[in-house]
Every structure is written in structure tokens, then in C-alpha cells.
Amino acid sequence: MKKSIDGNALVYCDGAFNTPNGKTAHGLVRFTERYDVVGVIDINYAGRDAGEVLDGKPSGIPVFATIDQAVETLKASGNIPESLVIGLAPDGGRLPHEAKTTISKALEMGWNVDSGLHDFLTNDAALMAIATKNNCRIRDVRKTPDRDKLHFFTGDIEKVDCLKLAVLGTDSALGKRTTAWLLVHGLRDAGQKAEMIGTGQTAWMQGAKYSMVMDSCINDFVSGEIEHAVVSAYKNENPDVIVIEGQGSLMNPAYPGGFEILAAGRPDYVILQHAPKRLEYDGFPGYKMHSLAEQINAIEVISGKKVIAITVNHEDMEEDEILEACKQITLETKLPAFDVLKYGAKELVALLKEKIQ
């Protein structure tokens, strides 16, 4: 019996693992219920353990230089993949040309291929011909659904009376999704029924049962799709808490997705993810990040709801800097600050449990 929805998967992240452009691969290495991840492709870290590279914690997921090397090793251990998953998440969602060689090899071996990029593989006639010949499935997770499958905002969100939390961020590629999952798992471990609302392709790839892919959605339906996911989770699961994954940030010039989360998800409280060492918006040199105080104020003015905690992304920090950074944020904002990836979510979960009716 498969432990996951779609079985063994090899994740393609060549040249991008352990960088902001590899965040889809990072999510899959840390957690996924959709696949059993058996390896990552990235020549820069070949021979290493993916979890050790990413978080300093071995995961048992090896990194390979090429798909050929991966197949040779995985065949010997009986862990042949059923899917190749594109783990890249570059600005603009474009697929590197050289990736198509690896994708072609996977299809020739009869593997399925899943991609969350904006370069749709299903539009590539050559790749589709190989897939058809070998009876393979190609899924473009960011491809816009047919309009008759999309939902318009109805106001039913007002009937959801469990605690709703949104994990927003001061920038994109900041760890909002990872923090949201850690909160969901932490709440469940603490005896609460918690559901995750995924709003991006990686959350879907991680197996979020209730999700929409904001990047794939026509603007008129974004709010309705967010509402539909939240209302469906509430009706079907009767949870104590719903955690909504944020997208981009209110002030990122290219990814202002937080507005829709606030307007349609209508969270009771916001948790704000922040990287203290990041000075410019991701992918936009010269665009200075707004201060933490400005971002908190913008969220609270727009939503009328409180930011109740800051979660810290420790990028570019030494370990002995993290707790001091949390302390300084608390002094600046009067809000508790936690690095849940480094130290776990128990303290933040204890704070949130006080808000559950």
C-alpha cells in the first residue's frame, strides 16, 4: 500500500536547491503527503542529504547530480520513482531550457511529470508526444482551471465560526507555507483539529486537501476560490482552527497576494513571517523593504484584525543571532516572535490555543 497519494517521486531542482528559487523542492523535502520523495536532482549538492543541506537535519533523501545517476542508485535500492516533480520556483515561473532533457528522459521511462511553473509542459508538443507514447500523465498545477469549475465570492465565509488564522509575510519566498504547515501539525499534536488552506502550487504538491492555486486563477475568481476552500474545510472537517497560507506580501511590487487572503479568507488573526536580514524585496534589487512596523500597520488597517505574532525566517543568520533577533522584534513591535522552523511551534501553538473558543 502506498504511503502517499502519488507514490515515489524524484524532485528536479538543478542549480536552485537551498536558494529562494528552490522553495518548491524545499517544501517537498520537509513534508509532503502527495509523494514519497526518494531524491533531489541538483549538481551543486550531489552526494549530500537534502535535509542536512536545507535544515541541518538528515532526511534520508539523497541529492543526485543527474537523473541518470539517480536512476542507477534508486534502482539498486528498489526505490524507482513513479513521478518527476519540478521543484524549481524561479521569478516568473519560467522553465530552464536544459530541464526539458531531464523531463524527456523521465517520460521515456514511463514516469509521470508534475510541474508548478508558468511554462506549461502540456503545451509542448514534443513532450506530450513522448507522454502519450509511454502512457504518462503530465500535470501543470498552475494551469488555469476551466471557468465553469471556478467559484465566485458568495459571503458564505461569514458562516465559518471556527478560529481562522492567516500566515502572511513581509515578502515573497519567505517560508509562509512552511510556517503554516508547522502550525497545523503543532495544533494537531496539541489535540486541536486543524486544517491547512493551501494557496499555491507547492501546498497542493504537499497534499493540502483544501487548496487553490492563486497564481493559476483568473482575478475575478481569486476571492471566491479562497472562500470556497475555507468554507469546504469548515463544512467537511468541523475543525477547531483553519490556517490559511499567505502569498507574496502586501507591499511586494510583483506579488501583492496578501490582499485577497485578508479580503476573502477574513482571518480572525494574522501571523506575520519576517526575515530580519532581508533588506530588499525578493527578486527586485533597489526595492527597499518596508519596515516591519509599516507592514503590520498596513495589515491591521486593511483587515481590521490584529497581527498577534511574528515568525522569523533565519536566512543569513548564525544560530546565535536568532533568539536575539526575536527579542529585538518583540522590543520593536510589542509582539511575541518565534523561529518555528528552528525551534518548533509549541510556544506559538500555546499562544494560539488561548484564542480557540
XYZ file of N, CA, C and O in Angstrom, residues 104-239:
544
model
N 12.234 14.783 -20.582
C 12.090 13.807 -21.675
C 12.546 12.422 -21.235
O 11.888 11.413 -21.523
N 13.659 12.362 -20.522
C 14.162 11.067 -20.036
C 13.168 10.422 -19.072
O 12.937 9.211 -19.121
N 12.582 11.231 -18.193
C 11.603 10.699 -17.240
C 10.395 10.120 -17.972
O 9.919 9.022 -17.654
N 9.899 10.847 -18.954
C 8.738 10.379 -19.714
C 9.069 9.113 -20.501
O 8.243 8.197 -20.600
N 10.266 9.043 -21.048
C 10.675 7.850 -21.800
C 10.708 6.614 -20.895
O 10.494 5.488 -21.355
N 10.960 6.844 -19.593
C 10.975 5.723 -18.644
C 9.585 5.404 -18.116
O 9.431 4.515 -17.268
N 8.576 6.158 -18.578
C 7.207 5.894 -18.157
C 6.787 6.592 -16.885
O 5.753 6.255 -16.301
N 7.566 7.598 -16.467
C 7.210 8.334 -15.253
C 6.186 9.414 -15.583
O 6.153 9.962 -16.687
N 5.365 9.761 -14.587
C 4.522 10.939 -14.682
C 5.362 12.177 -14.358
O 6.411 12.071 -13.701
N 4.900 13.345 -14.781
C 5.617 14.594 -14.515
C 4.628 15.635 -13.990
O 3.569 15.854 -14.592
N 4.973 16.259 -12.858
C 4.179 17.351 -12.293
C 5.020 18.616 -12.261
O 6.194 18.585 -11.841
N 4.442 19.714 -12.699
C 5.146 20.990 -12.705
C 4.244 22.099 -12.188
O 3.055 22.147 -12.522
N 4.830 23.002 -11.401
C 4.086 24.151 -10.906
C 4.520 25.451 -11.554
O 4.223 26.525 -11.041
N 5.214 25.362 -12.691
C 5.714 26.561 -13.350
C 4.684 27.148 -14.311
O 3.697 26.520 -14.654
N 4.961 28.369 -14.767
C 4.079 29.017 -15.744
C 4.361 28.569 -17.173
O 3.561 28.835 -18.066
N 5.503 27.951 -17.424
C 5.767 27.333 -18.725
C 5.085 25.967 -18.718
O 5.590 25.015 -18.132
N 3.945 25.875 -19.370
C 3.136 24.672 -19.264
C 3.691 23.547 -20.139
O 3.818 23.687 -21.362
N 4.003 22.431 -19.503
C 4.540 21.286 -20.228
C 3.504 20.700 -21.175
O 3.846 20.140 -22.219
N 2.235 20.827 -20.823
C 1.181 20.259 -21.672
C 1.022 21.045 -22.977
O 0.306 20.599 -23.879
N 1.680 22.194 -23.089
C 1.674 22.947 -24.343
C 2.846 22.579 -25.242
O 2.957 23.103 -26.353
N 3.725 21.721 -24.755
C 4.910 21.322 -25.518
C 4.594 20.035 -26.293
O 4.472 18.957 -25.702
N 4.451 20.170 -27.598
C 4.029 19.027 -28.423
C 4.998 17.863 -28.346
O 4.580 16.695 -28.318
N 6.292 18.154 -28.303
C 7.285 17.076 -28.263
C 7.188 16.280 -26.964
O 7.216 15.039 -26.970
N 7.061 16.988 -25.837
C 6.933 16.301 -24.547
C 5.626 15.519 -24.475
O 5.592 14.381 -23.977
N 4.550 16.101 -24.969
C 3.256 15.418 -24.934
C 3.262 14.163 -25.810
O 2.613 13.159 -25.474
N 4.009 14.204 -26.908
C 4.105 13.014 -27.769
C 4.807 11.875 -27.039
O 4.384 10.708 -27.119
N 5.858 12.212 -26.288
C 6.561 11.181 -25.502
C 5.645 10.649 -24.408
O 5.581 9.438 -24.150
N 4.912 11.559 -23.759
C 3.995 11.145 -22.694
C 2.910 10.220 -23.225
O 2.587 9.193 -22.607
N 2.353 10.557 -24.375
C 1.296 9.735 -24.966
C 1.832 8.360 -25.341
O 1.183 7.333 -25.077
N 3.011 8.348 -25.938
C 3.625 7.080 -26.351
C 3.847 6.151 -25.164
O 3.677 4.925 -25.270
N 4.191 6.723 -24.016
C 4.529 5.900 -22.857
C 3.429 5.882 -21.792
O 3.650 5.415 -20.678
N 2.240 6.391 -22.166
C 1.077 6.376 -21.268
C 1.373 7.068 -19.942
O 1.077 6.554 -18.856
N 1.996 8.260 -20.051
C 2.352 9.042 -18.864
C 1.386 10.205 -18.674
O 0.787 10.686 -19.630
N 1.294 10.678 -17.446
C 0.469 11.838 -17.115
C 1.366 13.048 -16.881
O 2.354 12.966 -16.140
N 1.041 14.171 -17.524
C 1.709 15.442 -17.237
C 0.675 16.378 -16.612
O -0.404 16.564 -17.170
N 1.007 16.933 -15.452
C 0.097 17.874 -14.793
C 0.786 19.227 -14.638
O 1.876 19.300 -14.075
N 0.145 20.266 -15.144
C 0.584 21.645 -14.928
C -0.284 22.232 -13.823
O -1.427 22.621 -14.054
N 0.266 22.284 -12.632
C -0.510 22.661 -11.457
C -0.976 24.111 -11.530
O -2.016 24.469 -10.966
N -0.230 24.948 -12.266
C -0.584 26.361 -12.347
C -1.455 26.687 -13.568
O -1.735 27.852 -13.816
N -1.885 25.692 -14.299
C -2.720 25.956 -15.466
C -4.112 26.373 -14.997
O -4.689 25.766 -14.100
N -4.653 27.406 -15.627
C -5.936 27.950 -15.194
C -7.064 26.940 -15.385
O -7.241 26.415 -16.487
N -7.824 26.663 -14.335
C -8.960 25.744 -14.476
C -10.023 26.327 -15.403
O -10.098 27.544 -15.606
N -10.855 25.462 -15.951
C -11.982 25.946 -16.746
C -12.855 26.843 -15.878
O -13.071 26.570 -14.696
N -13.404 27.884 -16.486
C -14.197 28.847 -15.725
C -15.405 28.216 -15.035
O -15.822 28.659 -13.969
N -15.965 27.187 -15.640
C -17.147 26.580 -15.023
C -16.798 25.775 -13.768
O -17.687 25.299 -13.064
N -15.497 25.632 -13.487
C -15.076 24.940 -12.272
C -14.662 25.925 -11.180
O -14.328 25.515 -10.067
N -14.660 27.211 -11.517
C -14.239 28.229 -10.559
C -15.440 28.786 -9.783
O -16.572 28.713 -10.242
N -15.151 29.334 -8.603
C -16.195 29.835 -7.718
C -16.081 31.348 -7.548
O -14.978 31.879 -7.447
N -17.227 32.017 -7.488
C -17.273 33.446 -7.229
C -17.565 33.652 -5.741
O -18.193 32.814 -5.098
N -17.093 34.764 -5.203
C -17.297 35.050 -3.784
C -18.792 35.175 -3.471
O -19.536 35.827 -4.200
N -19.231 34.532 -2.371
C -20.658 34.495 -2.028
C -20.989 35.137 -0.685
O -22.142 35.484 -0.418
N -19.987 35.251 0.180
C -20.257 35.708 1.547
C -20.445 34.568 2.526
O -20.612 34.787 3.732
N -20.413 33.309 2.042
C -20.562 32.157 2.943
C -19.444 32.071 3.971
O -19.578 31.363 4.978
N -18.340 32.790 3.734
C -17.234 32.781 4.694
C -17.696 33.240 6.069
O -17.142 32.835 7.100
N -18.770 34.064 6.116
C -19.257 34.577 7.407
C -19.877 33.477 8.269
O -20.062 33.660 9.470
N -20.194 32.329 7.655
C -20.762 31.216 8.417
C -19.680 30.361 9.079
O -19.998 29.459 9.858
N -18.433 30.631 8.753
C -17.321 29.865 9.328
C -16.980 30.464 10.686
O -16.417 31.554 10.771
N -17.339 29.752 11.759
C -17.143 30.350 13.084
C -16.062 29.676 13.916
O -15.977 29.894 15.136
N -15.198 28.880 13.266
C -14.015 28.410 13.982
C -12.916 29.471 13.851
O -13.056 30.439 13.097
N -11.837 29.309 14.598
C -10.729 30.249 14.537
C -10.055 30.177 13.159
O -9.700 29.094 12.693
N -9.894 31.320 12.507
C -9.210 31.392 11.220
C -7.935 32.219 11.384
O -7.990 33.365 11.857
N -6.822 31.639 10.992
C -5.529 32.306 11.074
C -4.934 32.433 9.683
O -5.011 31.490 8.892
N -4.345 33.553 9.369
C -3.619 33.714 8.111
C -2.143 33.897 8.422
O -1.776 34.681 9.308
N -1.299 33.157 7.721
C 0.144 33.335 7.835
C 0.589 34.174 6.639
O 0.762 33.670 5.535
N 0.711 35.482 6.868
C 1.171 36.386 5.828
C 2.667 36.640 5.991
O 3.288 36.155 6.934
N 3.237 37.414 5.066
C 4.667 37.660 5.121
C 5.013 39.078 4.744
O 4.220 39.788 4.120
N 6.217 39.489 5.107
C 6.709 40.801 4.703
C 7.331 40.763 3.310
O 7.695 41.803 2.770
N 7.430 39.552 2.711
C 7.978 39.413 1.365
C 7.564 38.064 0.809
O 6.938 37.252 1.503
N 7.915 37.810 -0.438
C 7.687 36.500 -1.043
C 8.871 35.579 -0.734
O 9.917 36.028 -0.254
N 8.698 34.288 -1.013
C 9.760 33.281 -0.811
C 10.375 33.413 0.579
O 11.593 33.496 0.744
N 9.507 33.400 1.583
C 9.927 33.741 2.942
C 9.677 32.626 3.954
O 10.110 32.725 5.086
N 8.926 31.584 3.542
C 8.649 30.491 4.465
C 7.254 30.495 5.055
O 6.994 29.803 6.045
N 6.338 31.234 4.452
C 4.963 31.296 4.988
C 4.298 29.926 4.974
O 3.632 29.533 5.938
N 4.458 29.204 3.872
C 3.824 27.892 3.751
C 4.393 26.910 4.782
O 3.656 26.170 5.436
N 5.711 26.921 4.941
C 6.340 26.026 5.914
C 5.847 26.335 7.322
O 5.513 25.429 8.092
N 5.770 27.611 7.658
C 5.255 28.001 8.978
C 3.802 27.558 9.142
O 3.414 27.065 10.207
N 2.994 27.718 8.089
C 1.590 27.306 8.177
C 1.483 25.810 8.459
O 0.689 25.373 9.303
N 2.270 25.000 7.743
C 2.243 23.547 7.996
C 2.719 23.229 9.418
O 2.129 22.366 10.096
N 3.773 23.884 9.865
C 4.269 23.626 11.221
C 3.214 23.973 12.265
O 3.079 23.272 13.280
N 2.453 25.028 12.011
C 1.364 25.379 12.926
C 0.261 24.326 12.906
O -0.246 23.925 13.960
N -0.121 23.895 11.706
C -1.170 22.876 11.592
C -0.747 21.609 12.329
O -1.520 21.044 13.130
N 0.462 21.151 12.088
C 0.926 19.934 12.745
C 1.074 20.134 14.253
O 0.751 19.238 15.050
N 1.549 21.332 14.654
C 1.682 21.624 16.075
C 0.342 21.672 16.791
O 0.203 21.174 17.914
N -0.652 22.263 16.141
C -2.003 22.300 16.718
C -2.591 20.902 16.823
O -3.219 20.557 17.842
N -2.387 20.091 15.803
C -2.881 18.710 15.853
C -2.209 17.939 16.978
O -2.869 17.186 17.712
N -0.900 18.137 17.127
C -0.179 17.455 18.208
C -0.689 17.894 19.575
O -0.590 17.146 20.559
N -1.223 19.117 19.636
C -1.751 19.650 20.906
C -3.223 19.307 21.106
O -3.870 19.834 22.016
N -3.758 18.433 20.253
C -5.124 17.959 20.437
C -6.198 18.771 19.751
O -7.394 18.546 19.986
N -5.806 19.697 18.874
C -6.778 20.512 18.152
C -6.987 19.961 16.736
O -6.058 19.456 16.122
N -8.205 20.099 16.237
C -8.471 19.747 14.841
C -8.114 20.952 13.987
O -8.767 22.001 14.083
N -7.064 20.834 13.198
C -6.577 21.960 12.399
C -6.528 21.570 10.937
O -6.163 20.435 10.595
N -6.917 22.504 10.061
C -6.873 22.283 8.619
C -6.050 23.376 7.945
O -6.120 24.542 8.321
N -5.288 22.956 6.952
C -4.463 23.859 6.165
C -5.200 24.244 4.885
O -5.751 23.383 4.196
N -5.220 25.536 4.569
C -5.722 26.004 3.288
C -4.519 26.404 2.444
O -3.845 27.405 2.728
N -4.224 25.610 1.423
C -3.112 25.920 0.534
C -3.537 26.934 -0.515
O -4.654 26.868 -1.026
N -2.642 27.855 -0.826
C -2.966 28.872 -1.823
C -1.925 28.936 -2.943
O -1.955 29.854 -3.759
N -1.029 27.954 -2.986
C -0.007 27.916 -4.026
C 0.227 26.500 -4.499
O -0.284 25.535 -3.929
N 1.021 26.376 -5.560
C 1.233 25.069 -6.178
C 1.987 24.113 -5.264
O 1.758 22.908 -5.292
N 2.880 24.642 -4.425
C 3.661 23.746 -3.573
C 2.796 23.112 -2.496
O 2.937 21.917 -2.196
N 1.879 23.873 -1.913
C 0.974 23.301 -0.912
C 0.144 22.177 -1.533
O -0.088 21.141 -0.904
N -0.301 22.369 -2.781
C -1.027 21.297 -3.473
C -0.118 20.089 -3.632
O -0.536 18.945 -3.391
N 1.127 20.321 -4.030
C 2.079 19.214 -4.193
C 2.377 18.525 -2.869
O 2.733 17.349 -2.851
N 2.221 19.249 -1.774
C 2.427 18.641 -0.458
C 1.182 17.900 0.030
O 1.215 17.293 1.089
N 0.109 17.966 -0.735
C -1.079 17.196 -0.402
C -2.126 17.931 0.395
O -2.988 17.291 1.017
N -2.087 19.278 0.393
C -3.122 20.036 1.099
C -4.496 19.659 0.539
O -4.767 19.852 -0.636
N -5.352 19.147 1.392
C -6.660 18.648 0.950
C -7.549 19.775 0.468
O -8.340 19.609 -0.466
N -7.434 20.923 1.099
C -8.248 22.087 0.727
C -7.300 23.176 0.230
O -6.517 23.737 1.009
N -7.344 23.429 -1.066
C -6.394 24.371 -1.626
C -6.911 24.964 -2.917
O -7.832 24.439 -3.549
N -6.323 26.082 -3.263
C -6.491 26.696 -4.567
C -5.107 27.225 -4.947
O -4.257 27.431 -4.084
N -4.872 27.405 -6.225
C -3.569 27.902 -6.666
C -3.772 29.324 -7.176
O -4.250 29.539 -8.290
N -3.443 30.295 -6.329
C -3.740 31.688 -6.643
C -3.131 32.122 -7.978
O -3.753 32.842 -8.761
N -1.907 31.667 -8.243
C -1.220 32.064 -9.472
C -1.912 31.564 -10.728
O -1.646 32.062 -11.821
N -2.773 30.558 -10.596
C -3.418 29.981 -11.768
C -4.800 30.575 -12.018
O -5.451 30.247 -13.008
N -5.241 31.434 -11.117
C -6.651 31.820 -11.097
C -6.897 33.155 -11.803
O -6.134 34.110 -11.642
N -7.980 33.233 -12.564
C -8.430 34.491 -13.147
C -8.863 35.411 -12.008
O -9.536 34.981 -11.061
N -8.503 36.686 -12.102
C -8.642 37.596 -10.971
C -10.056 37.632 -10.382
O -10.226 37.671 -9.163
N -11.087 37.606 -11.236
C -12.464 37.681 -10.743
C -12.818 36.548 -9.781
O -13.755 36.680 -8.987
N -12.077 35.441 -9.863
C -12.440 34.252 -9.091
C -11.488 33.971 -7.929
O -11.698 33.012 -7.197
N -10.453 34.794 -7.760
C -9.480 34.533 -6.690
C -10.159 34.526 -5.324
O -10.014 33.588 -4.534
N -10.939 35.559 -5.036
C -11.612 35.637 -3.736
C -12.568 34.465 -3.539
O -12.638 33.876 -2.451
N -13.308 34.116 -4.585
C -14.253 33.018 -4.484
C -13.582 31.683 -4.258
O -14.092 30.834 -3.505
N -12.423 31.476 -4.883
C -11.702 30.220 -4.697
C -11.122 30.111 -3.283
O -11.140 29.039 -2.672
N -10.622 31.231 -2.754
C -10.145 31.224 -1.365
C -11.305 30.918 -0.426
O -11.204 30.046 0.458
N -12.411 31.625 -0.612
C -13.588 31.398 0.238
C -14.058 29.957 0.140
O -14.350 29.312 1.166
N -14.129 29.425 -1.078
C -14.625 28.059 -1.278
C -13.754 27.043 -0.544
O -14.277 26.092 0.067
N -12.431 27.237 -0.587
C -11.531 26.308 0.104
C -11.746 26.357 1.616
O -11.825 25.318 2.283
N -11.883 27.569 2.159
C -12.082 27.717 3.612
C -13.435 27.141 4.030
O -13.529 26.371 5.004
N -14.477 27.489 3.300
C -15.821 27.011 3.645
C -15.902 25.489 3.514
O -16.510 24.818 4.369
N -15.278 24.929 2.484
C -15.292 23.468 2.306
C -14.590 22.767 3.464
O -15.078 21.753 3.979
N -13.443 23.306 3.866
C -12.725 22.711 5.000
C -13.574 22.766 6.262
O -13.618 21.797 7.044
N -14.263 23.869 6.471
C -15.100 24.034 7.663
C -16.284 23.064 7.647
O -16.560 22.377 8.642
N -16.972 22.981 6.515
C -18.148 22.118 6.415
C -17.788 20.637 6.507
O -18.495 19.852 7.153
N -16.691 20.266 5.872
C -16.356 18.842 5.772
C -15.603 18.300 6.979
O -15.706 17.110 7.304
N -14.825 19.152 7.637
C -13.926 18.663 8.688
C -14.311 19.124 10.084
O -13.805 18.583 11.060
N -15.158 20.153 10.208
C -15.524 20.709 11.516
C -14.285 20.985 12.382
O -14.180 20.517 13.517
N -13.342 21.755 11.860
C -12.096 21.964 12.595
C -12.222 22.991 13.713
O -13.160 23.791 13.747
